[in-house]
PDB file of C-alpha atoms in Angstrom:
ATOM      1  CA  MET Q   1       5.899   7.277  30.878  1.00 50.00           C
ATOM      2  CA  ASN Q   2       5.167   3.845  29.569  1.00 63.00           C
ATOM      3  CA  LYS Q   3       6.598   3.274  26.078  1.00 83.00           C
ATOM      4  CA  GLY Q   4       5.106  -0.203  25.543  1.00 90.00           C
ATOM      5  CA  ARG Q   5       5.129  -3.802  26.449  1.00 95.00           C
ATOM      6  CA  LEU Q   6       8.230  -5.990  25.695  1.00 98.00           C
ATOM      7  CA  ALA Q   7       8.964  -9.569  26.111  1.00 98.00           C
ATOM      8  CA  ILE Q   8      12.431 -10.712  27.252  1.00 98.00           C
ATOM      9  CA  GLY Q   9      13.937 -14.152  27.479  1.00 98.00           C
ATOM     10  CA  CYS Q  10      17.243 -16.055  27.424  1.00 98.00           C
ATOM     11  CA  ASP Q  11      19.065 -19.207  28.022  1.00 98.00           C
ATOM     12  CA  HIS Q  12      21.733 -19.568  30.774  1.00 97.00           C
ATOM     13  CA  ALA Q  13      24.443 -17.875  28.578  1.00 98.00           C
ATOM     14  CA  GLY Q  14      22.223 -14.755  28.109  1.00 98.00           C
ATOM     15  CA  PHE Q  15      20.962 -14.507  31.851  1.00 98.00           C
ATOM     16  CA  GLU Q  16      23.384 -11.672  32.995  1.00 98.00           C
ATOM     17  CA  TYR Q  17      22.567  -9.618  29.923  1.00 98.00           C
ATOM     18  CA  LYS Q  18      18.813 -10.209  30.216  1.00 98.00           C
ATOM     19  CA  GLU Q  19      18.979  -8.878  33.943  1.00 98.00           C
ATOM     20  CA  LEU Q  20      21.115  -5.854  32.763  1.00 98.00           C
ATOM     21  CA  LEU Q  21      18.666  -5.173  29.869  1.00 98.00           C
ATOM     22  CA  LYS Q  22      15.554  -5.468  31.993  1.00 97.00           C
ATOM     23  CA  ALA Q  23      16.888  -2.547  34.214  1.00 97.00           C
ATOM     24  CA  PHE Q  24      17.966  -0.590  31.128  1.00 97.00           C
ATOM     25  CA  LEU Q  25      14.500  -0.982  29.441  1.00 97.00           C
ATOM     26  CA  GLY Q  26      12.701  -0.149  32.668  1.00 95.00           C
ATOM     27  CA  LYS Q  27      14.686   2.984  33.271  1.00 96.00           C
ATOM     28  CA  ASN Q  28      13.694   3.845  29.715  1.00 95.00           C
ATOM     29  CA  GLY Q  29       9.931   3.701  30.205  1.00 95.00           C
ATOM     30  CA  TYR Q  30       9.172  -0.023  28.897  1.00 96.00           C
ATOM     31  CA  PHE Q  31       7.136  -2.514  30.701  1.00 97.00           C
ATOM     32  CA  VAL Q  32       9.182  -5.775  30.404  1.00 98.00           C
ATOM     33  CA  GLU Q  33       7.691  -9.254  30.792  1.00 98.00           C
ATOM     34  CA  ASP Q  34      10.412 -11.626  31.680  1.00 98.00           C
ATOM     35  CA  PHE Q  35      10.026 -15.175  30.239  1.00 98.00           C
ATOM     36  CA  GLY Q  36      13.167 -16.584  31.863  1.00 97.00           C
ATOM     37  CA  THR Q  37      15.453 -18.239  32.459  1.00 97.00           C
ATOM     38  CA  PHE Q  38      15.899 -17.075  35.973  1.00 97.00           C
ATOM     39  CA  SER Q  39      19.385 -18.399  36.780  1.00 97.00           C
ATOM     40  CA  LYS Q  40      22.773 -19.317  34.959  1.00 96.00           C
ATOM     41  CA  GLU Q  41      21.863 -22.932  35.302  1.00 97.00           C
ATOM     42  CA  SER Q  42      21.861 -24.818  31.996  1.00 97.00           C
ATOM     43  CA  VAL Q  43      18.472 -24.820  30.264  1.00 97.00           C
ATOM     44  CA  ASP Q  44      16.862 -25.682  27.030  1.00 97.00           C
ATOM     45  CA  TYR Q  45      16.271 -22.241  25.222  1.00 97.00           C
ATOM     46  CA  PRO Q  46      13.080 -23.479  23.241  1.00 98.00           C
ATOM     47  CA  ASP Q  47      11.365 -23.710  26.804  1.00 98.00           C
ATOM     48  CA  TYR Q  48      11.562 -19.850  26.898  1.00 98.00           C
ATOM     49  CA  VAL Q  49      11.333 -18.861  23.297  1.00 98.00           C
ATOM     50  CA  HIS Q  50       8.142 -20.398  22.354  1.00 98.00           C
ATOM     51  CA  PRO Q  51       6.102 -18.707  25.089  1.00 98.00           C
ATOM     52  CA  LEU Q  52       7.769 -15.434  24.471  1.00 98.00           C
ATOM     53  CA  ALA Q  53       6.919 -15.729  20.675  1.00 98.00           C
ATOM     54  CA  GLU Q  54       3.333 -16.682  21.443  1.00 98.00           C
ATOM     55  CA  SER Q  55       2.916 -13.642  23.639  1.00 98.00           C
ATOM     56  CA  ILE Q  56       3.945 -11.371  20.592  1.00 97.00           C
ATOM     57  CA  GLU Q  57       1.728 -13.331  18.208  1.00 96.00           C
ATOM     58  CA  ALA Q  58      -1.249 -12.922  20.587  1.00 97.00           C
ATOM     59  CA  GLY Q  59      -0.568  -9.042  20.924  1.00 97.00           C
ATOM     60  CA  LYS Q  60       0.358  -9.320  24.639  1.00 97.00           C
ATOM     61  CA  ASN Q  61       3.704  -7.776  23.865  1.00 97.00           C
ATOM     62  CA  GLU Q  62       4.749  -5.718  21.037  1.00 97.00           C
ATOM     63  CA  TYR Q  63       8.327  -6.616  20.601  1.00 98.00           C
ATOM     64  CA  GLY Q  64      10.620  -9.333  22.094  1.00 98.00           C
ATOM     65  CA  ILE Q  65      14.435  -9.563  23.004  1.00 98.00           C
ATOM     66  CA  LEU Q  66      16.102 -12.766  23.261  1.00 98.00           C
ATOM     67  CA  ILE Q  67      19.596 -13.473  24.318  1.00 98.00           C
ATOM     68  CA  CYS Q  68      21.745 -16.722  24.232  1.00 98.00           C
ATOM     69  CA  GLY Q  69      25.365 -17.329  23.308  1.00 98.00           C
ATOM     70  CA  SER Q  70      25.436 -17.111  19.621  1.00 98.00           C
ATOM     71  CA  ALA Q  71      21.691 -15.863  19.230  1.00 98.00           C
ATOM     72  CA  ASN Q  72      21.272 -18.550  16.496  1.00 98.00           C
ATOM     73  CA  GLY Q  73      19.368 -21.106  18.609  1.00 98.00           C
ATOM     74  CA  VAL Q  74      16.860 -18.426  19.769  1.00 98.00           C
ATOM     75  CA  ALA Q  75      16.435 -17.076  16.469  1.00 98.00           C
ATOM     76  CA  ILE Q  76      15.857 -20.406  14.732  1.00 98.00           C
ATOM     77  CA  THR Q  77      13.275 -21.303  17.355  1.00 98.00           C
ATOM     78  CA  ALA Q  78      11.394 -18.053  17.361  1.00 98.00           C
ATOM     79  CA  ASN Q  79      11.078 -18.024  13.490  1.00 97.00           C
ATOM     80  CA  LYS Q  80       9.186 -21.234  13.690  1.00 96.00           C
ATOM     81  CA  HIS Q  81       6.243 -19.077  14.561  1.00 96.00           C
ATOM     82  CA  LYS Q  82       4.129 -17.763  11.697  1.00 93.00           C
ATOM     83  CA  TYR Q  83       4.052 -14.042  12.468  1.00 94.00           C
ATOM     84  CA  ILE Q  84       7.449 -13.727  14.173  1.00 97.00           C
ATOM     85  CA  ARG Q  85      10.500 -12.130  12.401  1.00 97.00           C
ATOM     86  CA  ALA Q  86      13.337 -12.786  14.704  1.00 98.00           C
ATOM     87  CA  ALA Q  87      16.597 -10.965  13.761  1.00 98.00           C
ATOM     88  CA  ILE Q  88      20.238 -11.657  15.041  1.00 98.00           C
ATOM     89  CA  ALA Q  89      22.182  -8.243  15.546  1.00 98.00           C
ATOM     90  CA  TRP Q  90      25.839  -8.065  16.086  1.00 98.00           C
ATOM     91  CA  GLN Q  91      26.279  -4.541  14.927  1.00 98.00           C
ATOM     92  CA  ASN Q  92      24.014  -1.565  15.404  1.00 98.00           C
ATOM     93  CA  ASP Q  93      23.414  -1.128  11.519  1.00 98.00           C
ATOM     94  CA  VAL Q  94      22.167  -4.586  11.537  1.00 98.00           C
ATOM     95  CA  ALA Q  95      19.791  -3.945  14.403  1.00 98.00           C
ATOM     96  CA  GLU Q  96      18.547  -0.907  12.478  1.00 98.00           C
ATOM     97  CA  LEU Q  97      18.061  -2.669   9.230  1.00 98.00           C
ATOM     98  CA  SER Q  98      16.198  -5.431  10.789  1.00 98.00           C
ATOM     99  CA  ARG Q  99      13.477  -3.032  11.666  1.00 97.00           C
ATOM    100  CA  LYS Q 100      13.588  -0.605   8.596  1.00 97.00           C
ATOM    101  CA  HIS Q 101      13.702  -3.582   5.988  1.00 96.00           C
ATOM    102  CA  ASN Q 102      12.380  -6.628   7.636  1.00 96.00           C
ATOM    103  CA  ASN Q 103       9.959  -5.223  10.180  1.00 97.00           C
ATOM    104  CA  ALA Q 104      11.585  -7.673  12.842  1.00 98.00           C
ATOM    105  CA  ASN Q 105       9.679  -7.990  16.028  1.00 98.00           C
ATOM    106  CA  ILE Q 106      12.086  -9.876  18.062  1.00 98.00           C
ATOM    107  CA  LEU Q 107      15.826  -8.689  18.447  1.00 98.00           C
ATOM    108  CA  CYS Q 108      18.238 -11.801  19.111  1.00 98.00           C
ATOM    109  CA  LEU Q 109      21.578 -10.809  20.664  1.00 98.00           C
ATOM    110  CA  PRO Q 110      24.587 -12.996  20.917  1.00 98.00           C
ATOM    111  CA  ALA Q 111      25.977 -12.584  24.609  1.00 98.00           C
ATOM    112  CA  ARG Q 112      29.181 -14.154  23.846  1.00 98.00           C
ATOM    113  CA  PHE Q 113      30.206 -11.855  20.930  1.00 98.00           C
ATOM    114  CA  ILE Q 114      28.863  -8.410  22.084  1.00 98.00           C
ATOM    115  CA  THR Q 115      29.386  -6.227  25.213  1.00 98.00           C
ATOM    116  CA  ILE Q 116      26.440  -5.211  27.361  1.00 98.00           C
ATOM    117  CA  ASP Q 117      27.064  -1.642  26.128  1.00 98.00           C
ATOM    118  CA  GLN Q 118      26.427  -2.778  22.531  1.00 98.00           C
ATOM    119  CA  ALA Q 119      23.455  -4.869  23.667  1.00 98.00           C
ATOM    120  CA  GLU Q 120      21.969  -1.541  25.104  1.00 98.00           C
ATOM    121  CA  GLN Q 121      22.848   0.311  21.963  1.00 98.00           C
ATOM    122  CA  PHE Q 122      21.280  -2.366  19.621  1.00 98.00           C
ATOM    123  CA  THR Q 123      18.284  -2.713  21.675  1.00 98.00           C
ATOM    124  CA  HIS Q 124      17.681   1.122  21.819  1.00 97.00           C
ATOM    125  CA  THR Q 125      18.120   1.345  18.022  1.00 98.00           C
ATOM    126  CA  PHE Q 126      15.898  -1.609  17.334  1.00 98.00           C
ATOM    127  CA  LEU Q 127      12.916  -0.109  19.459  1.00 97.00           C
ATOM    128  CA  ASN Q 128      13.403   3.402  18.050  1.00 96.00           C
ATOM    129  CA  THR Q 129      13.519   2.474  14.395  1.00 97.00           C
ATOM    130  CA  SER Q 130      10.499   2.277  12.333  1.00 95.00           C
ATOM    131  CA  PHE Q 131       9.717   0.024   9.352  1.00 94.00           C
ATOM    132  CA  GLU Q 132       9.964   1.735   6.038  1.00 88.00           C
ATOM    133  CA  GLY Q 133       7.282  -0.242   4.263  1.00 86.00           C
ATOM    134  CA  GLY Q 134       7.103   0.257   0.533  1.00 88.00           C
ATOM    135  CA  ARG Q 135       9.014  -2.284  -1.292  1.00 89.00           C
ATOM    136  CA  HIS Q 136      10.195  -3.837   1.862  1.00 93.00           C
ATOM    137  CA  ALA Q 137       6.499  -4.373   2.891  1.00 88.00           C
ATOM    138  CA  LEU Q 138       6.004  -6.510  -0.295  1.00 87.00           C
ATOM    139  CA  ARG Q 139       8.913  -8.702   0.624  1.00 90.00           C
ATOM    140  CA  VAL Q 140       7.892  -9.024   4.366  1.00 90.00           C
ATOM    141  CA  LYS Q 141       4.448 -10.276   3.310  1.00 89.00           C
ATOM    142  CA  LYS Q 142       5.907 -12.938   1.172  1.00 86.00           C
ATOM    143  CA  ILE Q 143       7.729 -14.324   4.334  1.00 87.00           C
ATOM    144  CA  VAL Q 144       4.479 -15.899   5.848  1.00 77.00           C
ATOM    145  CA  ALA Q 145       3.391 -18.645   3.443  1.00 63.00           C
ATOM    146  CA  GLU Q 146      -0.487 -18.772   3.503  1.00 55.00           C
TER     147      GLU Q 146
END
């Protein structure tokens, strides 16, 4: 059963988590497009984040997952894209609220500050939480400056 298309990417600090999350997502019925990096060798994360964000903007992938040491660099880079709402999650409740209240379409995980079990839990929560809309929809609409 295919649950949808996801994009995943990382820098060198997130490589191991990316590989483990790809397997976790595949077992749970998702098609995962891997934007790299493909080793632990030091890289520049924007080289992987921009193509991933563009795939979501173009509708090729529904959601994205980005992983780096702190998650800050990948989140900042992804949020440069007009229709991307990338959220950093370090607790499960934060992953949930990023979807419920902010309609986030990219989950950013800080590999140096969470366990792989937490990364899987946050990813599961993110992908299985719906946007509440209502007053939150008005706020989300104001994020994109026309």
